[in-house]
XYZ file of N, CA and C in Angstrom:
870
model
N 0.794 -1.278 -0.117
C -0.093 0.037 0.057
C 0.932 1.035 -0.043
N 0.811 2.205 -0.986
C 1.583 3.160 -0.913
C 0.620 4.659 -0.330
N 1.312 5.185 0.480
C 0.709 6.385 1.066
C 1.582 7.727 1.232
N 1.107 8.825 1.584
C 2.071 9.865 1.175
C 2.620 10.436 2.617
N 1.852 9.770 3.689
C 2.471 10.267 5.302
C 2.793 9.101 5.895
N 3.695 9.175 6.774
C 4.159 8.176 7.860
C 4.564 8.638 8.990
N 4.048 8.206 10.155
C 4.524 8.624 11.111
C 4.045 10.093 11.812
N 4.674 10.715 12.045
C 4.642 12.255 12.543
C 5.277 13.036 11.522
N 5.611 12.852 10.443
C 6.240 13.666 9.527
C 5.475 14.981 9.378
N 6.033 16.137 8.915
C 5.618 17.221 9.037
C 4.889 17.604 7.492
N 4.380 18.942 7.200
C 3.622 18.858 5.694
C 4.728 19.109 4.656
N 6.126 19.494 5.012
C 7.179 19.579 4.168
C 7.530 18.612 3.713
N 7.260 17.242 4.387
C 7.755 15.976 3.719
C 7.442 15.527 2.437
N 8.247 15.675 1.423
C 7.725 15.223 -0.187
C 7.817 14.073 -0.248
N 8.078 13.052 0.941
C 8.317 11.702 0.937
C 7.003 10.935 0.185
N 7.099 9.672 -0.479
C 5.968 8.666 -0.529
C 6.458 7.330 0.345
N 5.438 6.897 0.758
C 6.026 5.586 1.760
C 5.022 4.228 1.128
N 5.849 3.227 0.987
C 5.439 1.951 0.382
C 5.371 0.984 1.701
N 3.953 0.533 2.027
C 4.145 -0.552 3.263
C 3.736 -1.916 2.730
N 4.848 -2.713 3.182
C 4.491 -4.163 2.672
C 4.337 -4.764 4.276
N 3.253 -5.591 4.201
C 2.759 -6.277 5.139
C 3.232 -7.829 4.766
N 3.722 -8.449 5.794
C 4.181 -10.045 5.722
C 3.828 -10.531 6.995
N 3.711 -11.824 6.863
C 3.215 -12.831 7.931
C 4.352 -13.741 8.021
N 5.246 -13.866 8.831
C 6.583 -14.553 8.792
C 6.422 -15.624 9.810
N 6.718 -16.915 9.190
C 6.203 -18.220 9.971
C 7.514 -18.261 10.835
N 7.161 -18.576 12.365
C 7.918 -18.740 13.075
C 7.773 -20.232 13.583
N 8.739 -21.050 12.732
C 8.793 -22.621 13.178
C 8.657 -22.763 14.706
N 9.802 -22.156 15.568
C 9.848 -22.623 16.891
C 8.768 -22.293 17.692
N 7.777 -21.136 17.097
C 6.525 -20.677 18.072
C 5.281 -21.587 17.356
N 5.593 -22.090 16.353
C 4.414 -22.894 15.616
C 3.283 -21.472 15.408
N 3.642 -20.406 14.777
C 2.588 -19.495 14.488
C 3.315 -18.544 13.438
N 2.459 -17.660 12.666
C 3.081 -16.718 11.890
C 2.734 -15.322 12.531
N 3.889 -14.693 12.241
C 3.860 -13.232 13.103
C 3.818 -12.027 11.958
N 2.887 -11.018 12.192
C 2.790 -10.196 11.482
C 3.955 -9.051 11.291
N 4.209 -8.834 10.075
C 5.597 -7.697 10.388
C 5.307 -6.583 9.310
N 5.524 -5.321 9.405
C 5.355 -4.275 8.568
C 6.626 -3.925 8.192
N 6.826 -3.676 6.839
C 8.019 -2.882 6.184
C 7.760 -1.789 5.629
N 8.526 -0.400 5.846
C 8.115 0.695 5.482
C 9.235 1.252 4.551
N 9.040 1.348 3.333
C 9.990 1.908 2.369
C 9.662 3.575 2.265
N 10.756 4.437 2.292
C 10.359 5.584 2.216
C 11.253 6.131 0.786
N 10.541 6.821 -0.151
C 10.581 7.253 -1.542
C 10.783 8.973 -1.418
N 12.263 9.245 -1.489
C 12.548 10.885 -1.416
C 13.468 11.200 -2.314
N 13.471 10.504 -3.514
C 14.697 10.814 -4.255
C 14.101 12.144 -5.202
N 12.951 12.676 -5.274
C 12.566 13.797 -6.244
C 12.140 14.797 -4.985
N 11.967 16.244 -5.499
C 11.617 17.294 -4.880
C 10.035 17.345 -4.669
N 9.385 16.689 -5.798
C 8.065 16.715 -5.659
C 7.333 15.446 -5.185
N 6.478 15.632 -4.381
C 5.821 14.305 -4.005
C 5.031 13.363 -4.996
N 4.650 14.114 -6.319
C 4.049 13.476 -7.277
C 5.184 12.461 -7.933
N 6.221 12.639 -7.975
C 7.322 11.907 -8.574
C 7.794 10.737 -7.730
N 7.805 11.106 -6.366
C 7.945 9.913 -5.357
C 6.892 9.166 -5.294
N 5.804 9.549 -5.461
C 4.700 8.953 -5.604
C 4.337 7.715 -6.465
N 4.817 8.304 -7.809
C 5.016 7.383 -9.016
C 5.863 6.290 -8.809
N 7.193 6.576 -8.296
C 8.332 5.447 -7.934
C 7.743 4.553 -6.969
N 7.144 5.086 -6.004
C 6.454 3.950 -4.916
C 5.727 3.201 -5.671
N 4.965 3.856 -6.431
C 3.818 2.790 -7.160
C 4.639 1.811 -8.005
N 5.490 2.146 -8.920
C 6.199 1.176 -9.531
C 6.839 0.359 -8.849
N 7.519 0.531 -7.656
C 7.904 -0.686 -6.748
C 6.753 -1.446 -6.287
N 5.557 -1.066 -6.079
C 4.468 -1.581 -5.703
C 3.950 -2.691 -6.640
N 3.970 -2.243 -7.833
C 3.513 -3.166 -9.077
C 4.187 -4.229 -9.316
N 5.788 -3.731 -9.203
C 6.863 -4.828 -9.693
C 6.769 -6.025 -8.452
N 6.586 -5.649 -7.274
C 6.508 -6.503 -6.277
C 5.347 -7.526 -6.197
N 4.185 -6.986 -6.465
C 3.011 -7.787 -6.885
C 2.998 -8.706 -7.882
N 3.490 -8.404 -9.011
C 3.844 -9.177 -10.002
C 4.666 -10.116 -9.849
N 5.894 -9.710 -9.173
C 7.091 -10.826 -8.919
C 6.145 -11.958 -7.890
N 5.331 -11.553 -7.138
C 4.945 -12.461 -5.985
C 3.743 -13.536 -6.848
N 2.953 -12.889 -7.870
C 2.181 -13.655 -8.614
C 2.989 -14.482 -9.727
N 4.190 -14.450 -9.930
C 4.852 -15.093 -10.994
C 4.750 -14.546 -12.398
N 4.280 -13.204 -12.456
C 3.892 -12.520 -13.684
C 5.149 -11.663 -14.209
N 5.262 -11.915 -15.895
C 6.371 -11.068 -16.229
C 6.055 -9.658 -16.106
N 7.219 -8.951 -16.246
C 7.135 -7.385 -15.882
C 7.714 -7.072 -17.309
N 6.808 -6.065 -17.966
C 7.059 -5.269 -19.146
C 7.352 -3.938 -18.909
N 8.706 -3.624 -19.477
C 9.183 -2.221 -19.096
C 9.088 -1.247 -20.329
N 8.765 0.071 -20.027
C 8.651 0.774 -21.242
C 9.315 1.847 -20.958
N 10.416 2.704 -21.623
C 11.241 3.914 -21.316
C 9.998 5.085 -21.382
N 10.227 5.955 -20.361
C 9.414 7.201 -20.481
C 10.228 8.288 -19.812
N 10.960 9.233 -20.720
C 12.001 10.133 -20.395
C 12.923 9.576 -19.741
N 13.219 9.949 -18.364
C 14.736 9.298 -17.760
C 14.160 7.906 -16.628
N 12.809 7.871 -16.859
C 12.586 6.820 -15.887
C 11.721 5.593 -16.733
N 11.585 4.581 -15.733
C 10.919 3.534 -16.259
C 9.708 3.315 -15.717
N 8.616 2.617 -16.432
C 7.222 2.398 -15.839
C 6.876 1.016 -16.494
N 5.928 0.595 -15.769
C 5.523 -1.059 -16.309
C 4.089 -0.652 -16.130
N 3.410 -1.594 -16.970
C 2.071 -1.825 -17.239
C 1.386 -1.943 -15.853
N 0.408 -1.041 -15.831
C -0.542 -1.412 -14.645
C -0.976 -2.537 -13.949
N -0.874 -2.946 -12.879
C -1.300 -4.064 -12.454
C -3.164 -4.077 -12.269
N -3.601 -5.150 -12.616
C -5.268 -5.258 -12.310
C -5.546 -6.292 -11.552
N -6.179 -6.242 -10.441
C -6.628 -7.021 -9.409
C -7.889 -7.921 -10.403
N -7.727 -8.947 -10.796
C -8.682 -9.604 -11.502
C -9.776 -10.554 -10.494
N -9.166 -10.526 -9.505
C -9.745 -11.418 -8.292
C -11.117 -10.771 -7.492
N -12.404 -11.229 -7.307
C -13.119 -10.830 -6.409
C -13.816 -11.861 -5.600
N -14.047 -11.827 -4.186
C -14.112 -13.025 -3.163
C -15.781 -12.873 -3.122
N -16.578 -13.707 -3.096
C -17.989 -13.883 -2.291
C -17.645 -14.511 -1.057
N -18.139 -13.778 -0.029
C -17.791 -14.151 1.344
C -19.138 -14.376 1.727
N -19.500 -15.824 2.329
C -20.557 -16.018 2.854
C -20.072 -16.383 4.288
N -21.148 -15.589 5.280
C -20.889 -15.852 6.729
C -22.089 -15.941 7.477
N -21.910 -17.132 8.231
C -22.917 -17.401 9.293
C -22.726 -16.775 10.508
N -23.790 -16.069 11.133
C -23.565 -15.388 12.189
C -23.867 -16.345 13.631
N -24.149 -17.574 13.075
C -24.896 -18.493 14.032
C -23.531 -19.779 14.366
N -22.593 -19.697 13.368
C -21.622 -20.622 13.579
C -21.013 -20.819 15.045
N -20.419 -21.947 15.177
C -19.619 -22.190 16.304
C -20.621 -21.391 17.574
N -19.453 -20.524 18.352
C -20.336 -19.911 19.589
C -20.698 -18.578 19.295
N -21.249 -18.423 17.887
C -21.976 -17.257 17.342
C -21.114 -15.846 17.339
N -19.769 -16.075 17.012
C -18.785 -14.874 17.064
C -18.286 -14.767 15.565
N -19.122 -15.279 14.439
C -18.533 -15.044 13.153
C -18.356 -13.725 12.700
N -19.289 -12.810 12.758
C -18.914 -11.317 12.294
C -17.976 -10.702 12.906
N -17.838 -10.822 14.285
C -16.344 -10.193 15.151
C -15.157 -10.768 14.461
N -15.325 -12.358 14.400
C -13.964 -12.877 13.523
C -13.665 -12.208 12.383
N -14.759 -12.031 11.436
C -14.411 -11.618 10.181
C -13.862 -10.176 10.236
N -14.627 -9.247 11.046
C -14.105 -7.975 11.085
C -12.858 -7.956 11.531
N -12.607 -8.380 12.619
C -11.367 -8.220 13.431
C -9.961 -8.717 12.800
N -10.109 -10.188 12.308
C -9.426 -10.932 11.831
C -8.988 -11.002 10.423
N -9.961 -11.156 9.536
C -9.837 -11.615 8.278
C -9.919 -10.294 7.222
N -11.018 -9.277 7.532
C -10.893 -7.989 6.857
C -9.687 -7.192 6.702
N -8.597 -7.187 7.752
C -7.456 -6.622 7.535
C -6.595 -7.099 6.703
N -6.645 -8.488 6.689
C -5.601 -9.032 5.679
C -6.009 -8.958 4.453
N -7.630 -9.058 4.335
C -7.900 -8.794 2.770
C -7.809 -7.311 2.453
N -7.710 -6.355 3.173
C -7.276 -5.017 2.948
C -6.046 -4.914 2.606
N -5.096 -5.392 3.420
C -3.683 -5.250 3.230
C -3.345 -5.831 1.825
N -3.762 -7.115 1.376
C -3.837 -7.630 0.162
C -4.399 -6.696 -1.093
N -5.349 -5.972 -0.492
C -6.224 -5.301 -1.708
C -7.118 -6.342 -2.469
N -7.648 -7.427 -1.916
C -8.586 -8.137 -2.400
C -9.929 -7.626 -2.447
N -10.725 -7.299 -3.058
C -12.133 -6.844 -3.270
C -13.095 -7.924 -2.903
N -14.034 -7.779 -2.381
C -14.806 -8.902 -1.760
C -16.384 -8.519 -1.432
N -17.340 -9.191 -1.775
C -18.872 -9.037 -1.227
C -19.210 -9.772 -0.288
N -19.672 -9.087 0.786
C -20.270 -9.923 1.917
C -21.874 -10.107 2.069
N -22.119 -11.670 2.125
C -23.392 -11.961 2.641
C -23.476 -12.616 3.675
N -24.476 -12.212 4.636
C -24.682 -12.886 5.881
C -25.945 -13.868 5.674
N -25.451 -15.126 6.140
C -26.928 -15.883 5.957
C -27.815 -15.921 6.789
N -29.087 -15.941 6.606
C -30.344 -15.408 7.063
C -30.880 -16.582 7.804
N -30.958 -18.118 7.346
C -31.676 -19.185 7.753
C -30.912 -20.388 7.258
N -31.306 -21.675 7.579
C -30.596 -23.010 7.165
C -30.945 -23.120 5.498
N -29.812 -23.430 5.121
C -29.409 -23.762 3.461
C -29.604 -22.397 2.639
N -29.415 -21.195 3.481
C -29.595 -19.878 2.698
C -28.278 -19.767 1.585
N -27.185 -20.243 2.016
C -25.941 -20.442 1.477
C -26.017 -21.349 0.117
N -26.979 -22.242 0.400
C -27.138 -23.324 -0.641
C -27.854 -22.761 -1.600
N -29.119 -21.961 -1.538
C -30.176 -21.632 -2.290
C -29.479 -20.569 -3.074
N -28.549 -19.585 -2.300
C -27.921 -18.347 -2.799
C -27.042 -18.834 -4.172
N -25.938 -19.707 -3.930
C -25.011 -20.176 -4.941
C -25.845 -21.224 -6.227
N -27.075 -21.473 -5.798
C -27.400 -22.034 -6.825
C -28.201 -21.195 -7.759
N -28.568 -20.046 -7.467
C -29.314 -19.280 -8.310
C -28.643 -17.932 -8.567
N -27.553 -17.479 -7.945
C -26.984 -16.216 -8.142
C -26.068 -16.176 -9.474
N -25.865 -14.941 -9.885
C -24.780 -14.643 -10.848
C -23.523 -14.935 -10.476
N -22.913 -16.150 -10.759
C -21.712 -16.623 -9.728
C -20.617 -16.254 -10.359
N -20.362 -15.872 -11.779
C -19.063 -15.799 -12.281
C -18.876 -14.273 -12.269
N -19.485 -13.181 -11.477
C -18.841 -12.067 -10.998
C -17.917 -12.110 -9.897
N -17.729 -13.670 -9.235
C -16.749 -13.931 -8.311
C -16.025 -14.726 -8.850
N -14.600 -14.876 -8.301
C -13.427 -15.832 -8.800
C -13.480 -16.768 -7.694
N -13.913 -16.889 -6.225
C -13.739 -17.713 -5.458
C -14.765 -17.252 -4.218
N -15.189 -18.530 -3.447
C -16.261 -18.200 -2.548
C -15.314 -18.502 -1.251
N -15.756 -17.522 -0.211
C -14.820 -17.898 1.043
C -16.018 -17.789 1.938
N -15.884 -19.100 2.734
C -16.888 -19.379 3.804
C -16.321 -18.987 5.180
N -17.030 -18.115 6.115
C -16.945 -17.856 7.319
C -17.785 -18.626 7.977
N -17.506 -19.687 8.779
C -18.408 -20.553 9.310
C -17.614 -21.986 9.752
N -18.679 -22.797 9.906
C -18.264 -24.240 10.181
C -18.333 -25.219 8.859
N -18.134 -26.446 9.032
C -18.001 -27.416 7.749
C -19.559 -27.237 7.305
N -20.483 -27.086 8.094
C -21.866 -27.303 7.254
C -21.989 -26.285 6.428
N -21.443 -24.904 6.570
C -21.824 -23.838 5.648
C -21.075 -24.146 4.250
N -19.826 -24.595 4.501
C -19.326 -25.153 3.268
C -19.999 -26.325 2.332
N -20.743 -27.223 3.212
C -21.697 -28.269 2.951
C -22.683 -27.737 1.958
N -23.190 -26.609 2.550
C -24.502 -25.858 1.750
C -24.006 -25.301 0.599
N -22.884 -24.731 0.471
C -22.228 -24.330 -0.643
C -22.076 -25.164 -1.749
N -21.353 -26.193 -1.349
C -20.891 -27.367 -2.420
C -21.921 -28.246 -2.845
N -22.839 -28.288 -2.247
C -24.290 -28.813 -2.870
C -25.138 -27.844 -3.706
N -25.097 -26.636 -3.008
C -25.921 -25.389 -3.814
C -25.003 -25.498 -5.333
N -23.760 -25.595 -5.322
C -22.865 -25.656 -6.782
C -23.423 -26.751 -7.715
N -23.744 -28.008 -6.953
C -23.924 -29.127 -7.778
C -25.547 -29.215 -8.073
N -26.223 -28.520 -7.862
C -27.652 -28.216 -8.101
C -27.705 -27.350 -9.253
N -26.664 -26.677 -9.774
C -26.779 -25.500 -11.010
C -26.703 -26.350 -12.219
N -27.225 -25.714 -13.242
C -27.247 -26.426 -14.387
C -25.776 -26.309 -14.984
N -24.962 -25.390 -14.591
C -23.722 -25.053 -15.057
C -22.619 -25.671 -14.260
N -22.903 -26.618 -13.286
C -22.105 -27.030 -12.309
C -20.842 -27.155 -12.709
N -20.537 -27.903 -13.929
C -19.362 -28.651 -14.684
C -18.594 -27.190 -14.763
N -18.806 -26.261 -15.435
C -18.043 -24.885 -15.655
C -17.802 -24.327 -14.251
N -18.911 -24.357 -13.201
C -18.736 -23.473 -11.917
C -17.327 -24.178 -11.439
N -17.588 -25.545 -11.117
C -16.053 -26.015 -10.412
C -14.740 -25.896 -10.940
N -14.851 -25.536 -12.221
C -13.557 -25.401 -13.024
C -13.095 -23.845 -12.527
N -14.070 -23.009 -12.749
C -13.772 -21.611 -12.567
C -13.816 -20.981 -11.024
N -14.324 -21.522 -10.113
C -14.627 -21.089 -8.961
C -13.893 -21.946 -7.772
N -12.870 -21.222 -6.988
C -12.431 -21.705 -5.790
C -13.165 -21.543 -4.470
N -12.695 -22.563 -3.642
C -13.464 -22.473 -2.328
C -12.510 -22.300 -1.209
N -12.826 -21.476 -0.306
C -12.331 -21.483 0.851
C -13.128 -21.583 2.172
N -12.406 -21.742 3.146
C -13.226 -21.797 4.535
C -12.335 -21.066 5.656
N -12.945 -20.152 6.359
C -12.475 -19.444 7.535
C -13.093 -20.219 8.497
N -12.128 -21.054 9.458
C -12.733 -21.758 10.488
C -13.738 -20.807 11.797
N -14.981 -21.032 11.537
C -15.585 -20.420 12.573
C -16.684 -21.365 13.184
N -16.556 -22.268 12.830
C -17.528 -23.242 13.477
C -17.359 -24.002 14.844
N -17.871 -25.015 15.191
C -17.199 -25.818 16.343
C -16.210 -26.643 16.185
N -16.233 -27.696 15.384
C -15.223 -28.781 15.167
C -13.983 -28.300 14.158
N -14.527 -27.555 12.856
C -13.593 -27.013 11.928
C -13.001 -28.191 11.297
N -13.407 -29.043 11.144
C -12.371 -30.372 10.688
C -11.648 -30.089 9.247
N -12.517 -29.471 8.267
C -11.877 -29.358 7.092
C -10.535 -28.231 7.296
N -10.944 -27.028 7.867
C -9.665 -25.933 8.067
C -8.667 -26.549 8.858
N -8.653 -27.712 9.838
C -7.498 -28.266 10.652
C -6.927 -29.173 9.525
N -7.633 -29.835 8.797
C -6.895 -30.862 7.702
C -6.101 -30.146 6.951
N -6.623 -29.026 6.203
C -6.009 -28.164 5.180
C -4.618 -27.574 5.970
N -4.709 -26.942 7.104
C -3.717 -26.473 7.645
C -2.789 -27.603 7.774
N -3.127 -29.004 8.428
C -2.150 -29.993 8.610
C -1.374 -30.252 7.245
N -2.072 -30.476 6.305
C -1.492 -30.870 4.955
C -0.754 -29.846 4.489
N -0.882 -28.754 4.604
C -0.223 -27.593 4.166
C 1.215 -27.228 4.937
N 1.157 -27.791 6.000
C 2.110 -27.333 6.909
C 2.087 -26.044 7.622
N 0.774 -25.675 7.894
C 0.748 -24.387 8.380
C 0.256 -24.478 9.702
N 0.516 -23.514 10.664
C 0.313 -23.656 11.975
C -1.392 -23.349 12.185
N -1.863 -24.062 13.003
C -3.367 -23.924 13.111
C -3.515 -22.903 14.561
N -2.682 -21.628 14.480
C -2.786 -20.941 15.638
C -2.448 -19.453 15.173
N -3.071 -18.521 14.842
C -4.501 -18.809 15.110
C -5.207 -19.383 14.254
N -6.531 -19.980 14.303
C -6.873 -20.879 13.278
C -7.430 -20.250 12.121
N -7.837 -19.002 12.187
C -8.180 -18.241 11.001
C -7.201 -17.942 9.877
N -6.007 -17.458 10.704
C -4.748 -16.806 9.655
C -4.354 -18.054 8.688
N -4.101 -19.130 8.735
C -3.851 -20.060 7.571
C -4.723 -19.787 6.182
N -6.149 -20.036 6.564
C -7.041 -19.969 5.597
C -7.231 -18.344 4.804
N -6.927 -17.389 5.662
C -7.059 -15.927 5.092
C -5.865 -15.775 4.228
N -4.755 -16.041 4.824
C -3.624 -16.130 3.915
C -3.427 -16.572 2.552
N -4.290 -18.048 2.484
C -4.359 -18.790 1.419
C -5.289 -17.991 0.437
N -6.243 -17.464 0.778
C -7.209 -16.667 0.035
C -6.753 -15.588 -0.843
N -5.705 -14.728 -0.046
C -5.132 -13.825 -0.416
C -3.923 -14.070 -1.566
N -3.449 -15.150 -1.399
C -2.224 -15.706 -2.189
C -2.947 -16.651 -3.220
N -4.329 -16.849 -3.019
C -4.795 -17.529 -4.407
C -4.136 -19.068 -4.499
N -3.768 -19.587 -3.055
C -3.517 -20.806 -3.323
C -4.544 -21.957 -3.062
N -4.474 -22.831 -4.019
C -5.500 -23.827 -4.060
C -5.208 -25.245 -4.601
N -5.655 -26.226 -4.065
C -5.600 -27.762 -4.503
C -6.759 -28.379 -4.808
N -6.888 -29.212 -5.723
C -7.898 -30.246 -5.913
C -8.209 -31.045 -4.960
N -9.333 -31.320 -4.496
C -9.903 -31.892 -3.372
C -11.064 -32.872 -3.962
N -10.771 -34.036 -3.529
C -11.923 -35.347 -3.871
C -13.271 -34.933 -2.785
N -14.445 -35.165 -3.563
C -15.731 -35.108 -2.679
C -16.369 -36.707 -2.714
N -17.224 -36.701 -2.097
C -18.075 -38.079 -2.275
C -19.617 -37.704 -2.550
N -19.979 -38.475 -3.276
C -21.551 -38.297 -4.026
C -22.334 -39.566 -3.412
N -23.187 -39.332 -2.628
C -24.273 -39.931 -1.739
C -25.529 -39.951 -2.343
N -25.890 -40.979 -2.619
C -27.330 -41.071 -3.238
C -28.243 -41.983 -2.099
N -29.384 -41.423 -1.856
C -30.369 -42.129 -0.992
C -31.511 -42.204 -1.722
N -32.578 -42.908 -1.127
C -33.960 -43.177 -1.612
C -34.528 -41.854 -2.265
N -34.187 -40.659 -1.563
C -35.049 -39.403 -1.794
C -34.138 -38.519 -2.250
N -32.712 -38.001 -2.194
C -31.812 -37.213 -2.580
C -30.625 -37.626 -2.893
N -29.803 -36.487 -3.536
C -28.292 -36.544 -3.788
C -27.487 -35.766 -3.026
N -26.633 -36.114 -2.271
C -25.738 -35.112 -1.740
C -24.396 -35.490 -1.851
N -23.465 -34.339 -1.693
C -21.999 -34.288 -1.879
C -21.469 -33.943 -0.434
N -20.418 -34.837 -0.056
C -19.676 -34.780 1.163
C -18.235 -34.511 0.756
N -17.649 -33.665 1.678
C -16.204 -33.329 1.337
C -15.332 -33.713 2.575
N -15.700 -34.243 3.760
C -14.889 -34.750 4.969
C -15.312 -35.832 5.456
N -16.397 -36.219 5.628
C -17.154 -37.511 6.053
C -18.473 -37.638 6.005
N -18.798 -38.888 6.158
C -20.235 -39.338 6.129
C -20.525 -39.976 7.524
N -21.530 -39.404 8.152
C -21.848 -39.973 9.649
C -23.220 -40.811 9.526
N -23.473 -41.670 10.128
C -24.737 -42.716 10.643
C -24.820 -43.091 11.928
N -25.768 -43.006 12.328
C -26.084 -43.690 13.715
C -25.787 -42.726 14.712
N -24.960 -43.234 15.831
C -24.573 -42.668 17.052
C -24.132 -41.151 16.641
N -22.904 -41.253 15.820
C -22.156 -40.180 15.764
C -23.174 -38.931 14.851
N -24.016 -39.162 14.106
C -24.900 -38.482 13.457
C -25.910 -37.904 14.473
N -26.164 -38.830 15.380
C -27.248 -38.067 16.630
C -26.381 -37.170 17.323
N -25.074 -37.437 17.768
C -24.649 -36.548 18.747
C -24.140 -35.211 17.917
N -23.794 -35.120 16.434
C -23.832 -33.932 15.773
C -25.082 -33.149 15.688
N -26.034 -33.772 15.463
C -27.334 -33.048 15.224
C -28.037 -32.352 16.418
N -27.913 -33.570 17.382
C -28.893 -33.253 18.444
C -28.264 -32.047 19.385
N -26.784 -32.097 19.374
C -26.201 -31.034 20.162
C -26.298 -29.607 19.727
N -26.850 -29.515 18.480
C -27.042 -28.216 18.042
C -27.612 -27.075 19.151
N -28.533 -27.621 19.858
C -28.944 -26.971 21.074
C -28.021 -26.175 21.875
N -26.877 -27.002 22.119
C -25.674 -26.424 22.708
C -24.577 -25.870 22.084
N -25.007 -25.175 21.023
C -23.922 -24.793 20.131
C -23.181 -23.495 20.739
N -23.843 -22.626 21.774
C -23.327 -21.760 22.410
C -22.190 -22.003 23.120
N -21.821 -23.309 23.700
C -20.756 -24.016 24.276
C -19.771 -24.090 23.358
N -19.714 -24.219 22.366
C -18.800 -24.354 21.293
C -18.229 -25.720 21.266
N -16.807 -26.318 21.409
C -16.678 -27.457 21.096
C -17.083 -28.793 22.321
N -17.267 -28.222 23.455
C -17.445 -29.158 24.383
C -18.660 -29.596 24.236
N -19.670 -29.278 23.401
C -21.152 -29.596 23.244
C -21.140 -31.002 22.609
N -20.166 -31.358 21.826
C -19.944 -32.816 21.351
C -19.924 -33.959 22.399
N -18.615 -33.346 23.574
C -18.239 -34.339 24.718
C -19.538 -34.322 25.564
N -20.529 -33.194 25.820
C -21.660 -33.194 26.675
C -22.805 -34.367 26.208
N -22.912 -34.099 24.623
C -24.054 -34.739 24.336
C -23.578 -36.169 23.929
N -22.289 -36.383 23.764
C -21.690 -37.931 23.586
C -22.017 -38.838 25.124
N -21.759 -38.015 25.975
C -22.286 -38.623 27.436
C -23.861 -38.902 27.423
N -24.442 -37.886 27.053
C -25.760 -37.979 27.196
C -26.547 -39.093 26.384
N -26.073 -39.313 25.236
C -26.322 -40.447 24.111
C -25.627 -41.570 24.583
N -24.826 -41.662 25.313
C -24.329 -43.316 25.822
C -25.039 -43.574 26.875
N -25.588 -42.619 27.639
C -26.368 -43.103 28.891
C -27.625 -43.783 28.213
N -28.296 -43.136 27.148
C -29.667 -43.507 26.750
C -29.313 -43.962 25.079
N -28.464 -45.258 25.021
C -28.269 -45.748 23.809
C -29.545 -46.096 22.945
N -29.546 -45.862 21.713
C -30.395 -46.176 20.604
C -29.844 -47.553 19.972
N -30.781 -48.107 19.276
C -30.619 -49.039 18.175
C -30.682 -48.814 16.961
N -29.882 -48.984 16.011
C -29.481 -48.830 14.774
C -29.672 -49.649 13.795
N -30.463 -49.911 12.952
C -30.808 -51.245 12.105
C -30.226 -50.806 10.649
N -29.457 -51.701 9.906
C -29.033 -51.155 8.582
C -28.284 -52.267 7.859
N -28.187 -52.293 6.592
C -27.528 -53.024 6.015
C -26.321 -52.434 5.234
N -25.192 -53.309 5.175
C -23.767 -53.164 4.599
C -23.991 -53.956 3.309
N -23.612 -52.996 2.183
C -23.405 -54.014 0.766
C -21.759 -53.591 0.558
N -21.146 -54.843 -0.187
C -19.609 -54.287 -0.628
C -19.613 -55.227 -2.094
N -18.614 -54.630 -2.632
C -18.206 -55.102 -4.033
C -16.922 -56.022 -3.853
N -16.856 -57.419 -4.065
C -15.562 -57.928 -3.724
C -14.312 -57.432 -4.872
N -13.230 -57.238 -4.194
C -12.092 -56.660 -4.905
C -11.728 -57.808 -6.152
N -11.458 -57.305 -7.331
C -11.023 -58.165 -8.382
C -9.475 -58.862 -8.231
N -8.854 -59.797 -8.769
C -8.023 -60.504 -8.599
C -6.750 -59.460 -9.096
N -6.902 -58.743 -10.021
C -5.851 -57.980 -10.450
C -6.026 -56.500 -9.924
N -6.940 -56.234 -8.624
C -6.899 -55.075 -8.213
C -5.639 -54.768 -7.221
N -5.009 -53.567 -7.485
C -3.992 -53.283 -6.090
C -4.217 -51.796 -5.835
């Protein structure tokens, strides 16, 4: 970010300032630490010239970070480069009731500053009821965004994924749109798994996902298609049945407690066990299968 003033400099200061924000990984502390580097440009007597020079540095750094080529054009005694254009725009879907109900505060205090530092534009939509996100992505003009960032738990991303596959153009959508999750739920299984696989510290939990969104880092992920007698569902983390599903669903009334709600309702369900009847079918492996 380029600014004309820094600190307590007076009005006669013609310098321009370039602020570089970095989140340095501290392996010994198992976390990332925010660092600000300030570059002062004062080679010229006029602020406008210093500002142009700072902008050139800003654009060059952004292009290098993205791995893009830099085209140089001579103008007078200086060099300029083609202006950088931010082609990304995120759709942020936030559940105000996920986890302990602090999704809005989490997003405003922890995520918005990182998106602003990276100059990533976004549109925020607050979910209003169950399956709101599913209905929204199923019917919205999706291609005005390049990615969907979910702020909530695994259930909210479940809604988004299933809403995508209910679109008539789902095949094109999954090729063009990336998906990310800011852990704001109770268990946050997917966010924990992604942080573990990418070698990122899950401390604080929202930072690895926010940085991945700004860097546009993404990987292909397998999902599971589940067909029942009445519907088709897509799962990305696990499929539960029986007592595990009961604990997950029935403990919703204790959501305000956060993660301990699972332990509490596990004990309650163990005290009053239920019987689950089902059939399991399997296909025998072929002889040449490995």
